Amino acid sequence: MLDAEDVDAARPDEKSIITYVSLYYHHFAKQKTELTGARRVANIVGKLITSDTMEDDYEHIASDLLKWIYETIKLLENRRFPNSLHGMREELGNFNQFRTVEKPPKYKEKGELEALFFTIQTKRKAMGRKQYAPPQGLFMYDVESAWEKLDRAENDRQVAIIAELQRQERLEQLAQRFHKKANLRESWLRNVQAVLEEMDHGRTAAEVEKSLKKQQAIANDILAREDRFKLLTSMCADLCNERYHESDKIRARERDIIERYVS
């Protein structure tokens, strides 16, 4: 410190004053340098913390996105479809819901993840650090590869749904044809049964002969319609073989008609 006696005089000690001012200057210059250095260190540390936080965010987002992708692929590869036209139409609706509602936000998330990865690398380069290497399996090419598999699984499911939907439509049309023909066969059987029940075998030779001719005509008609009943059986077999959802009812109706026909 500067002594009061050195300056409280007609001619102060200039050497003492210069020494004091010099020490004062160096003291505060040192403080300023230390403060600037501290700020620089704080800035670098802040950037490192920000970079590490971004890397943690990247790894969590990438991990969650990959988990969703592979779980979705597993669902898309499932081929246990509903065994009905109504069920398949609902399945198609659910698939379209996935494509238009569920998947787009995930695609956007993938784009944001790629931008985050680029930002991390840019910041590391600016700080003179080596390139960021995520944990094994979390690189962007892992995400892109998984997304390509998702696209293929989605396309394959679309093809499978359309094929099954068309199959169910064909079976439904075949079932409608079966029931239409079954109605005709049942109507014919009822008419034949009614004719046979009302038939009078006659008392005279002429009446008996007339009755026999009528019976023969009915027998000929029965034989002539054999192919139509065989067609009904064939349609029933096709529906059962294709696992039509009401095949049990179809089979029961076909058996009832055929038993009445052959008896």
PDB file of C-alpha atoms in Angstrom:
ATOM      1  CA  MET A   1       0.000   0.000   0.000  1.00  0.00           C
ATOM      2  CA  LEU A   2       1.091   3.584  -0.602  1.00  0.00           C
ATOM      3  CA  ASP A   3       2.085   5.356   2.640  1.00  0.00           C
ATOM      4  CA  ALA A   4       0.258   8.588   3.393  1.00  0.00           C
ATOM      5  CA  GLU A   5       3.557  10.300   4.258  1.00  0.00           C
ATOM      6  CA  ASP A   6       4.844   9.650   0.722  1.00  0.00           C
ATOM      7  CA  VAL A   7       2.086  11.702  -0.897  1.00  0.00           C
ATOM      8  CA  ASP A   8       1.108  14.158   1.860  1.00  0.00           C
ATOM      9  CA  ALA A   9       4.039  16.439   1.134  1.00  0.00           C
ATOM     10  CA  ALA A  10       4.893  19.426  -1.022  1.00  0.00           C
ATOM     11  CA  ARG A  11       6.891  17.139  -3.327  1.00  0.00           C
ATOM     12  CA  PRO A  12       5.529  13.553  -3.112  1.00  0.00           C
ATOM     13  CA  ASP A  13       7.823  10.624  -3.723  1.00  0.00           C
ATOM     14  CA  GLU A  14       7.226  10.012  -7.441  1.00  0.00           C
ATOM     15  CA  LYS A  15       8.974   6.648  -7.340  1.00  0.00           C
ATOM     16  CA  SER A  16       6.578   5.363  -4.685  1.00  0.00           C
ATOM     17  CA  ILE A  17       3.556   6.628  -6.623  1.00  0.00           C
ATOM     18  CA  ILE A  18       4.729   5.004  -9.893  1.00  0.00           C
ATOM     19  CA  THR A  19       5.403   1.736  -8.082  1.00  0.00           C
ATOM     20  CA  TYR A  20       1.895   1.782  -6.559  1.00  0.00           C
ATOM     21  CA  VAL A  21       0.163   2.570  -9.829  1.00  0.00           C
ATOM     22  CA  SER A  22       2.163  -0.143 -11.599  1.00  0.00           C
ATOM     23  CA  LEU A  23       1.219  -2.744  -9.005  1.00  0.00           C
ATOM     24  CA  TYR A  24      -2.408  -1.581  -9.119  1.00  0.00           C
ATOM     25  CA  TYR A  25      -2.495  -1.944 -12.913  1.00  0.00           C
ATOM     26  CA  HIS A  26      -0.910  -5.401 -12.927  1.00  0.00           C
ATOM     27  CA  HIS A  27      -3.264  -6.606 -10.194  1.00  0.00           C
ATOM     28  CA  PHE A  28      -6.436  -5.700 -12.035  1.00  0.00           C
ATOM     29  CA  ALA A  29      -5.043  -6.725 -15.425  1.00  0.00           C
ATOM     30  CA  LYS A  30      -4.401 -10.144 -13.946  1.00  0.00           C
ATOM     31  CA  GLN A  31      -7.977 -10.285 -12.629  1.00  0.00           C
ATOM     32  CA  LYS A  32      -9.343  -9.352 -16.065  1.00  0.00           C
ATOM     33  CA  THR A  33      -7.228 -12.027 -17.751  1.00  0.00           C
ATOM     34  CA  GLU A  34      -8.352 -14.636 -15.241  1.00  0.00           C
ATOM     35  CA  LEU A  35     -12.000 -13.589 -15.724  1.00  0.00           C
ATOM     36  CA  THR A  36     -11.692 -13.816 -19.510  1.00  0.00           C
ATOM     37  CA  GLY A  37     -10.075 -17.225 -19.204  1.00  0.00           C
ATOM     38  CA  ALA A  38     -12.796 -18.391 -16.861  1.00  0.00           C
ATOM     39  CA  ARG A  39     -15.428 -17.233 -19.310  1.00  0.00           C
ATOM     40  CA  ARG A  40     -13.699 -19.086 -22.102  1.00  0.00           C
ATOM     41  CA  VAL A  41     -13.511 -22.250 -20.026  1.00  0.00           C
ATOM     42  CA  ALA A  42     -17.170 -21.882 -19.057  1.00  0.00           C
ATOM     43  CA  ASN A  43     -18.088 -21.423 -22.720  1.00  0.00           C
ATOM     44  CA  ILE A  44     -16.187 -24.553 -23.742  1.00  0.00           C
ATOM     45  CA  VAL A  45     -17.664 -26.567 -20.884  1.00  0.00           C
ATOM     46  CA  GLY A  46     -21.125 -25.328 -21.839  1.00  0.00           C
ATOM     47  CA  LYS A  47     -20.613 -26.432 -25.420  1.00  0.00           C
ATOM     48  CA  LEU A  48     -19.383 -29.838 -24.273  1.00  0.00           C
ATOM     49  CA  ILE A  49     -22.405 -30.279 -22.021  1.00  0.00           C
ATOM     50  CA  THR A  50     -24.735 -29.237 -24.851  1.00  0.00           C
ATOM     51  CA  SER A  51     -23.012 -31.643 -27.226  1.00  0.00           C
ATOM     52  CA  ASP A  52     -23.226 -34.513 -24.732  1.00  0.00           C
ATOM     53  CA  THR A  53     -26.909 -33.764 -24.103  1.00  0.00           C
ATOM     54  CA  MET A  54     -27.601 -33.826 -27.840  1.00  0.00           C
ATOM     55  CA  GLU A  55     -25.775 -37.140 -28.142  1.00  0.00           C
ATOM     56  CA  ASP A  56     -27.846 -38.613 -25.308  1.00  0.00           C
ATOM     57  CA  ASP A  57     -31.000 -37.351 -27.006  1.00  0.00           C
ATOM     58  CA  TYR A  58     -29.894 -38.905 -30.282  1.00  0.00           C
ATOM     59  CA  GLU A  59     -29.260 -42.291 -28.695  1.00  0.00           C
ATOM     60  CA  HIS A  60     -32.602 -42.343 -26.859  1.00  0.00           C
ATOM     61  CA  ILE A  61     -34.577 -41.270 -29.931  1.00  0.00           C
ATOM     62  CA  ALA A  62     -32.736 -43.709 -32.210  1.00  0.00           C
ATOM     63  CA  SER A  63     -33.250 -46.569 -29.759  1.00  0.00           C
ATOM     64  CA  ASP A  64     -36.982 -45.845 -29.366  1.00  0.00           C
ATOM     65  CA  LEU A  65     -37.478 -45.422 -33.106  1.00  0.00           C
ATOM     66  CA  LEU A  66     -35.707 -48.700 -33.903  1.00  0.00           C
ATOM     67  CA  LYS A  67     -37.792 -50.474 -31.273  1.00  0.00           C
ATOM     68  CA  TRP A  68     -40.981 -49.157 -32.874  1.00  0.00           C
ATOM     69  CA  ILE A  69     -39.776 -50.124 -36.360  1.00  0.00           C
ATOM     70  CA  TYR A  70     -39.001 -53.746 -35.478  1.00  0.00           C
ATOM     71  CA  GLU A  71     -42.174 -54.188 -33.427  1.00  0.00           C
ATOM     72  CA  THR A  72     -44.179 -52.802 -36.354  1.00  0.00           C
ATOM     73  CA  ILE A  73     -42.406 -55.090 -38.831  1.00  0.00           C
ATOM     74  CA  LYS A  74     -43.398 -58.067 -36.685  1.00  0.00           C
ATOM     75  CA  LEU A  75     -47.039 -56.947 -36.762  1.00  0.00           C
ATOM     76  CA  LEU A  76     -46.936 -56.322 -40.510  1.00  0.00           C
ATOM     77  CA  GLU A  77     -45.533 -59.794 -41.168  1.00  0.00           C
ATOM     78  CA  ASN A  78     -48.414 -61.452 -39.314  1.00  0.00           C
ATOM     79  CA  ARG A  79     -50.655 -63.262 -41.811  1.00  0.00           C
ATOM     80  CA  ARG A  80     -53.392 -64.415 -39.437  1.00  0.00           C
ATOM     81  CA  PHE A  81     -56.148 -62.568 -41.241  1.00  0.00           C
ATOM     82  CA  PRO A  82     -59.862 -62.590 -40.331  1.00  0.00           C
ATOM     83  CA  ASN A  83     -61.688 -65.354 -42.177  1.00  0.00           C
ATOM     84  CA  SER A  84     -64.497 -63.221 -43.574  1.00  0.00           C
ATOM     85  CA  LEU A  85     -65.060 -60.454 -46.088  1.00  0.00           C
ATOM     86  CA  HIS A  86     -66.244 -58.083 -43.372  1.00  0.00           C
ATOM     87  CA  GLY A  87     -63.167 -58.823 -41.269  1.00  0.00           C
ATOM     88  CA  MET A  88     -60.816 -58.258 -44.200  1.00  0.00           C
ATOM     89  CA  ARG A  89     -62.423 -54.922 -44.984  1.00  0.00           C
ATOM     90  CA  GLU A  90     -61.745 -53.890 -41.405  1.00  0.00           C
ATOM     91  CA  GLU A  91     -58.170 -55.173 -41.779  1.00  0.00           C
ATOM     92  CA  LEU A  92     -57.706 -53.014 -44.874  1.00  0.00           C
ATOM     93  CA  GLY A  93     -59.079 -50.028 -42.962  1.00  0.00           C
ATOM     94  CA  ASN A  94     -56.605 -50.617 -40.122  1.00  0.00           C
ATOM     95  CA  PHE A  95     -53.757 -50.902 -42.620  1.00  0.00           C
ATOM     96  CA  ASN A  96     -54.711 -47.618 -44.283  1.00  0.00           C
ATOM     97  CA  GLN A  97     -54.874 -46.046 -40.818  1.00  0.00           C
ATOM     98  CA  PHE A  98     -51.300 -47.192 -40.211  1.00  0.00           C
ATOM     99  CA  ARG A  99     -50.077 -45.768 -43.517  1.00  0.00           C
ATOM    100  CA  THR A 100     -51.794 -42.383 -43.233  1.00  0.00           C
ATOM    101  CA  VAL A 101     -51.849 -41.700 -39.486  1.00  0.00           C
ATOM    102  CA  GLU A 102     -49.328 -43.805 -37.553  1.00  0.00           C
ATOM    103  CA  LYS A 103     -46.368 -44.001 -39.928  1.00  0.00           C
ATOM    104  CA  PRO A 104     -45.959 -40.350 -41.141  1.00  0.00           C
ATOM    105  CA  PRO A 105     -45.000 -38.939 -37.694  1.00  0.00           C
ATOM    106  CA  LYS A 106     -42.361 -41.656 -37.371  1.00  0.00           C
ATOM    107  CA  TYR A 107     -40.991 -40.753 -40.794  1.00  0.00           C
ATOM    108  CA  LYS A 108     -40.770 -37.130 -39.656  1.00  0.00           C
ATOM    109  CA  GLU A 109     -39.024 -38.286 -36.479  1.00  0.00           C
ATOM    110  CA  LYS A 110     -36.470 -40.145 -38.585  1.00  0.00           C
ATOM    111  CA  GLY A 111     -35.749 -36.953 -40.543  1.00  0.00           C
ATOM    112  CA  GLU A 112     -35.327 -34.959 -37.335  1.00  0.00           C
ATOM    113  CA  LEU A 113     -33.002 -37.648 -35.990  1.00  0.00           C
ATOM    114  CA  GLU A 114     -30.849 -37.380 -39.100  1.00  0.00           C
ATOM    115  CA  ALA A 115     -30.701 -33.578 -38.695  1.00  0.00           C
ATOM    116  CA  LEU A 116     -29.702 -33.988 -35.039  1.00  0.00           C
ATOM    117  CA  PHE A 117     -26.920 -36.398 -35.997  1.00  0.00           C
ATOM    118  CA  PHE A 118     -25.608 -33.877 -38.554  1.00  0.00           C
ATOM    119  CA  THR A 119     -25.725 -31.054 -35.972  1.00  0.00           C
ATOM    120  CA  ILE A 120     -23.771 -33.148 -33.467  1.00  0.00           C
ATOM    121  CA  GLN A 121     -21.039 -33.844 -35.999  1.00  0.00           C
ATOM    122  CA  THR A 122     -20.898 -30.175 -37.032  1.00  0.00           C
ATOM    123  CA  LYS A 123     -20.495 -28.988 -33.431  1.00  0.00           C
ATOM    124  CA  ARG A 124     -17.811 -31.583 -32.744  1.00  0.00           C
ATOM    125  CA  LYS A 125     -15.887 -30.472 -35.805  1.00  0.00           C
ATOM    126  CA  ALA A 126     -16.143 -26.820 -34.722  1.00  0.00           C
ATOM    127  CA  MET A 127     -14.693 -27.731 -31.305  1.00  0.00           C
ATOM    128  CA  GLY A 128     -11.906 -29.788 -32.858  1.00  0.00           C
ATOM    129  CA  ARG A 129     -13.273 -33.048 -31.477  1.00  0.00           C
ATOM    130  CA  LYS A 130     -13.341 -36.357 -33.318  1.00  0.00           C
ATOM    131  CA  GLN A 131     -16.490 -37.489 -35.086  1.00  0.00           C
ATOM    132  CA  TYR A 132     -19.311 -38.802 -32.907  1.00  0.00           C
ATOM    133  CA  ALA A 133     -19.743 -42.586 -32.985  1.00  0.00           C
ATOM    134  CA  PRO A 134     -23.045 -43.812 -31.474  1.00  0.00           C
ATOM    135  CA  PRO A 135     -23.254 -47.190 -29.706  1.00  0.00           C
ATOM    136  CA  GLN A 136     -23.285 -50.243 -31.952  1.00  0.00           C
ATOM    137  CA  GLY A 137     -26.596 -50.579 -33.759  1.00  0.00           C
ATOM    138  CA  LEU A 138     -27.613 -46.925 -33.363  1.00  0.00           C
ATOM    139  CA  PHE A 139     -25.871 -45.415 -36.387  1.00  0.00           C
ATOM    140  CA  MET A 140     -28.013 -43.594 -38.934  1.00  0.00           C
ATOM    141  CA  TYR A 141     -27.386 -46.349 -41.462  1.00  0.00           C
ATOM    142  CA  ASP A 142     -28.870 -48.810 -38.930  1.00  0.00           C
ATOM    143  CA  VAL A 143     -31.999 -46.669 -38.776  1.00  0.00           C
ATOM    144  CA  GLU A 144     -32.160 -46.336 -42.577  1.00  0.00           C
ATOM    145  CA  SER A 145     -31.663 -50.078 -43.035  1.00  0.00           C
ATOM    146  CA  ALA A 146     -34.447 -50.836 -40.550  1.00  0.00           C
ATOM    147  CA  TRP A 147     -36.742 -48.331 -42.279  1.00  0.00           C
ATOM    148  CA  GLU A 148     -36.162 -50.043 -45.631  1.00  0.00           C
ATOM    149  CA  LYS A 149     -37.212 -53.342 -44.030  1.00  0.00           C
ATOM    150  CA  LEU A 150     -40.311 -51.596 -42.697  1.00  0.00           C
ATOM    151  CA  ASP A 151     -41.192 -50.345 -46.192  1.00  0.00           C
ATOM    152  CA  ARG A 152     -40.798 -53.852 -47.627  1.00  0.00           C
ATOM    153  CA  ALA A 153     -42.923 -55.370 -44.852  1.00  0.00           C
ATOM    154  CA  GLU A 154     -45.576 -52.720 -45.476  1.00  0.00           C
ATOM    155  CA  ASN A 155     -45.620 -53.419 -49.209  1.00  0.00           C
ATOM    156  CA  ASP A 156     -45.772 -57.193 -48.669  1.00  0.00           C
ATOM    157  CA  ARG A 157     -48.667 -56.793 -46.240  1.00  0.00           C
ATOM    158  CA  GLN A 158     -50.565 -54.641 -48.705  1.00  0.00           C
ATOM    159  CA  VAL A 159     -50.178 -57.329 -51.365  1.00  0.00           C
ATOM    160  CA  ALA A 160     -51.267 -60.034 -48.904  1.00  0.00           C
ATOM    161  CA  ILE A 161     -54.303 -58.058 -47.706  1.00  0.00           C
ATOM    162  CA  ILE A 162     -55.484 -57.356 -51.249  1.00  0.00           C
ATOM    163  CA  ALA A 163     -55.037 -61.019 -52.217  1.00  0.00           C
ATOM    164  CA  GLU A 164     -56.985 -62.231 -49.167  1.00  0.00           C
ATOM    165  CA  LEU A 165     -59.657 -59.586 -49.687  1.00  0.00           C
ATOM    166  CA  GLN A 166     -60.130 -60.726 -53.275  1.00  0.00           C
ATOM    167  CA  ARG A 167     -60.265 -64.347 -52.112  1.00  0.00           C
ATOM    168  CA  GLN A 168     -62.950 -63.542 -49.556  1.00  0.00           C
ATOM    169  CA  GLU A 169     -64.938 -61.621 -52.178  1.00  0.00           C
ATOM    170  CA  ARG A 170     -64.735 -64.610 -54.518  1.00  0.00           C
ATOM    171  CA  LEU A 171     -65.861 -66.990 -51.748  1.00  0.00           C
ATOM    172  CA  GLU A 172     -68.739 -64.695 -50.827  1.00  0.00           C
ATOM    173  CA  GLN A 173     -69.879 -64.628 -54.447  1.00  0.00           C
ATOM    174  CA  LEU A 174     -69.558 -68.418 -54.665  1.00  0.00           C
ATOM    175  CA  ALA A 175     -71.589 -68.807 -51.466  1.00  0.00           C
ATOM    176  CA  GLN A 176     -74.311 -66.581 -52.882  1.00  0.00           C
ATOM    177  CA  ARG A 177     -74.409 -68.686 -56.045  1.00  0.00           C
ATOM    178  CA  PHE A 178     -74.561 -71.854 -53.935  1.00  0.00           C
ATOM    179  CA  HIS A 179     -77.537 -70.595 -51.924  1.00  0.00           C
ATOM    180  CA  LYS A 180     -79.310 -69.437 -55.068  1.00  0.00           C
ATOM    181  CA  LYS A 181     -78.920 -72.859 -56.687  1.00  0.00           C
ATOM    182  CA  ALA A 182     -79.749 -74.605 -53.405  1.00  0.00           C
ATOM    183  CA  ASN A 183     -83.027 -72.673 -53.317  1.00  0.00           C
ATOM    184  CA  LEU A 184     -83.835 -73.912 -56.848  1.00  0.00           C
ATOM    185  CA  ARG A 185     -82.953 -77.524 -55.987  1.00  0.00           C
ATOM    186  CA  GLU A 186     -85.042 -77.422 -52.808  1.00  0.00           C
ATOM    187  CA  SER A 187     -87.986 -75.916 -54.676  1.00  0.00           C
ATOM    188  CA  TRP A 188     -87.785 -78.652 -57.319  1.00  0.00           C
ATOM    189  CA  LEU A 189     -87.598 -81.367 -54.650  1.00  0.00           C
ATOM    190  CA  ARG A 190     -90.684 -79.983 -52.914  1.00  0.00           C
ATOM    191  CA  ASN A 191     -92.597 -79.978 -56.203  1.00  0.00           C
ATOM    192  CA  VAL A 192     -91.577 -83.565 -56.995  1.00  0.00           C
ATOM    193  CA  GLN A 193     -92.534 -84.666 -53.496  1.00  0.00           C
ATOM    194  CA  ALA A 194     -95.923 -83.002 -53.851  1.00  0.00           C
ATOM    195  CA  VAL A 195     -96.554 -84.692 -57.212  1.00  0.00           C
ATOM    196  CA  LEU A 196     -95.607 -88.098 -55.839  1.00  0.00           C
ATOM    197  CA  GLU A 197     -97.852 -87.680 -52.823  1.00  0.00           C
ATOM    198  CA  GLU A 198    -100.820 -86.695 -54.982  1.00  0.00           C
ATOM    199  CA  MET A 199    -100.258 -89.418 -57.562  1.00  0.00           C
ATOM    200  CA  ASP A 200    -103.129 -91.887 -57.993  1.00  0.00           C
ATOM    201  CA  HIS A 201    -101.889 -95.299 -59.081  1.00  0.00           C
ATOM    202  CA  GLY A 202    -105.287 -95.984 -60.652  1.00  0.00           C
ATOM    203  CA  ARG A 203    -107.710 -98.870 -60.607  1.00  0.00           C
ATOM    204  CA  THR A 204    -108.028 -99.670 -64.275  1.00  0.00           C
ATOM    205  CA  ALA A 205    -105.301-100.746 -66.663  1.00  0.00           C
ATOM    206  CA  ALA A 206    -105.441 -97.382 -68.415  1.00  0.00           C
ATOM    207  CA  GLU A 207    -105.104 -95.478 -65.132  1.00  0.00           C
ATOM    208  CA  VAL A 208    -102.216 -97.687 -64.039  1.00  0.00           C
ATOM    209  CA  GLU A 209    -100.460 -97.171 -67.375  1.00  0.00           C
ATOM    210  CA  LYS A 210    -100.949 -93.417 -67.073  1.00  0.00           C
ATOM    211  CA  SER A 211     -99.525 -93.480 -63.552  1.00  0.00           C
ATOM    212  CA  LEU A 212     -96.505 -95.503 -64.671  1.00  0.00           C
ATOM    213  CA  LYS A 213     -95.791 -93.069 -67.496  1.00  0.00           C
ATOM    214  CA  LYS A 214     -95.965 -90.178 -65.048  1.00  0.00           C
ATOM    215  CA  GLN A 215     -93.575 -91.925 -62.689  1.00  0.00           C
ATOM    216  CA  GLN A 216     -91.206 -92.604 -65.583  1.00  0.00           C
ATOM    217  CA  ALA A 217     -91.321 -88.960 -66.578  1.00  0.00           C
ATOM    218  CA  ILE A 218     -90.432 -87.961 -63.025  1.00  0.00           C
ATOM    219  CA  ALA A 219     -87.593 -90.513 -62.955  1.00  0.00           C
ATOM    220  CA  ASN A 220     -86.240 -89.163 -66.249  1.00  0.00           C
ATOM    221  CA  ASP A 221     -86.426 -85.622 -64.899  1.00  0.00           C
ATOM    222  CA  ILE A 222     -84.542 -86.700 -61.764  1.00  0.00           C
ATOM    223  CA  LEU A 223     -81.760 -88.250 -63.860  1.00  0.00           C
ATOM    224  CA  ALA A 224     -81.629 -85.212 -66.123  1.00  0.00           C
ATOM    225  CA  ARG A 225     -81.007 -82.963 -63.125  1.00  0.00           C
ATOM    226  CA  GLU A 226     -78.208 -85.092 -61.682  1.00  0.00           C
ATOM    227  CA  ASP A 227     -75.474 -82.780 -62.983  1.00  0.00           C
ATOM    228  CA  ARG A 228     -77.141 -79.821 -61.300  1.00  0.00           C
ATOM    229  CA  PHE A 229     -77.014 -81.574 -57.944  1.00  0.00           C
ATOM    230  CA  LYS A 230     -73.392 -82.600 -58.578  1.00  0.00           C
ATOM    231  CA  LEU A 231     -72.585 -78.952 -59.281  1.00  0.00           C
ATOM    232  CA  LEU A 232     -74.080 -78.039 -55.918  1.00  0.00           C
ATOM    233  CA  THR A 233     -71.838 -80.635 -54.245  1.00  0.00           C
ATOM    234  CA  SER A 234     -68.810 -79.304 -56.125  1.00  0.00           C
ATOM    235  CA  MET A 235     -69.526 -75.735 -55.019  1.00  0.00           C
ATOM    236  CA  CYS A 236     -69.891 -76.940 -51.439  1.00  0.00           C
ATOM    237  CA  ALA A 237     -66.521 -78.724 -51.644  1.00  0.00           C
ATOM    238  CA  ASP A 238     -64.814 -75.591 -52.989  1.00  0.00           C
ATOM    239  CA  LEU A 239     -66.196 -73.458 -50.182  1.00  0.00           C
ATOM    240  CA  CYS A 240     -65.166 -75.981 -47.536  1.00  0.00           C
ATOM    241  CA  ASN A 241     -61.681 -76.460 -48.990  1.00  0.00           C
ATOM    242  CA  GLU A 242     -61.188 -72.679 -49.053  1.00  0.00           C
ATOM    243  CA  ARG A 243     -62.266 -72.466 -45.379  1.00  0.00           C
ATOM    244  CA  TYR A 244     -65.269 -70.245 -46.067  1.00  0.00           C
ATOM    245  CA  HIS A 245     -66.401 -68.861 -42.718  1.00  0.00           C
ATOM    246  CA  GLU A 246     -69.872 -70.431 -43.022  1.00  0.00           C
ATOM    247  CA  SER A 247     -68.693 -73.704 -44.552  1.00  0.00           C
ATOM    248  CA  ASP A 248     -70.407 -75.774 -41.821  1.00  0.00           C
ATOM    249  CA  LYS A 249     -73.805 -74.328 -42.753  1.00  0.00           C
ATOM    250  CA  ILE A 250     -73.035 -74.824 -46.449  1.00  0.00           C
ATOM    251  CA  ARG A 251     -72.081 -78.472 -45.879  1.00  0.00           C
ATOM    252  CA  ALA A 252     -75.184 -79.182 -43.777  1.00  0.00           C
ATOM    253  CA  ARG A 253     -77.489 -77.689 -46.391  1.00  0.00           C
ATOM    254  CA  GLU A 254     -75.797 -79.573 -49.240  1.00  0.00           C
ATOM    255  CA  ARG A 255     -76.092 -82.909 -47.391  1.00  0.00           C
ATOM    256  CA  ASP A 256     -79.761 -82.344 -46.656  1.00  0.00           C
ATOM    257  CA  ILE A 257     -80.506 -81.581 -50.326  1.00  0.00           C
ATOM    258  CA  ILE A 258     -78.509 -84.545 -51.656  1.00  0.00           C
ATOM    259  CA  GLU A 259     -80.108 -86.970 -49.178  1.00  0.00           C
ATOM    260  CA  ARG A 260     -83.552 -85.833 -50.258  1.00  0.00           C
ATOM    261  CA  TYR A 261     -82.540 -86.136 -53.905  1.00  0.00           C
ATOM    262  CA  VAL A 262     -81.177 -89.690 -53.744  1.00  0.00           C
ATOM    263  CA  SER A 263     -84.049 -90.944 -51.599  1.00  0.00           C
TER     264      SER A 263
END
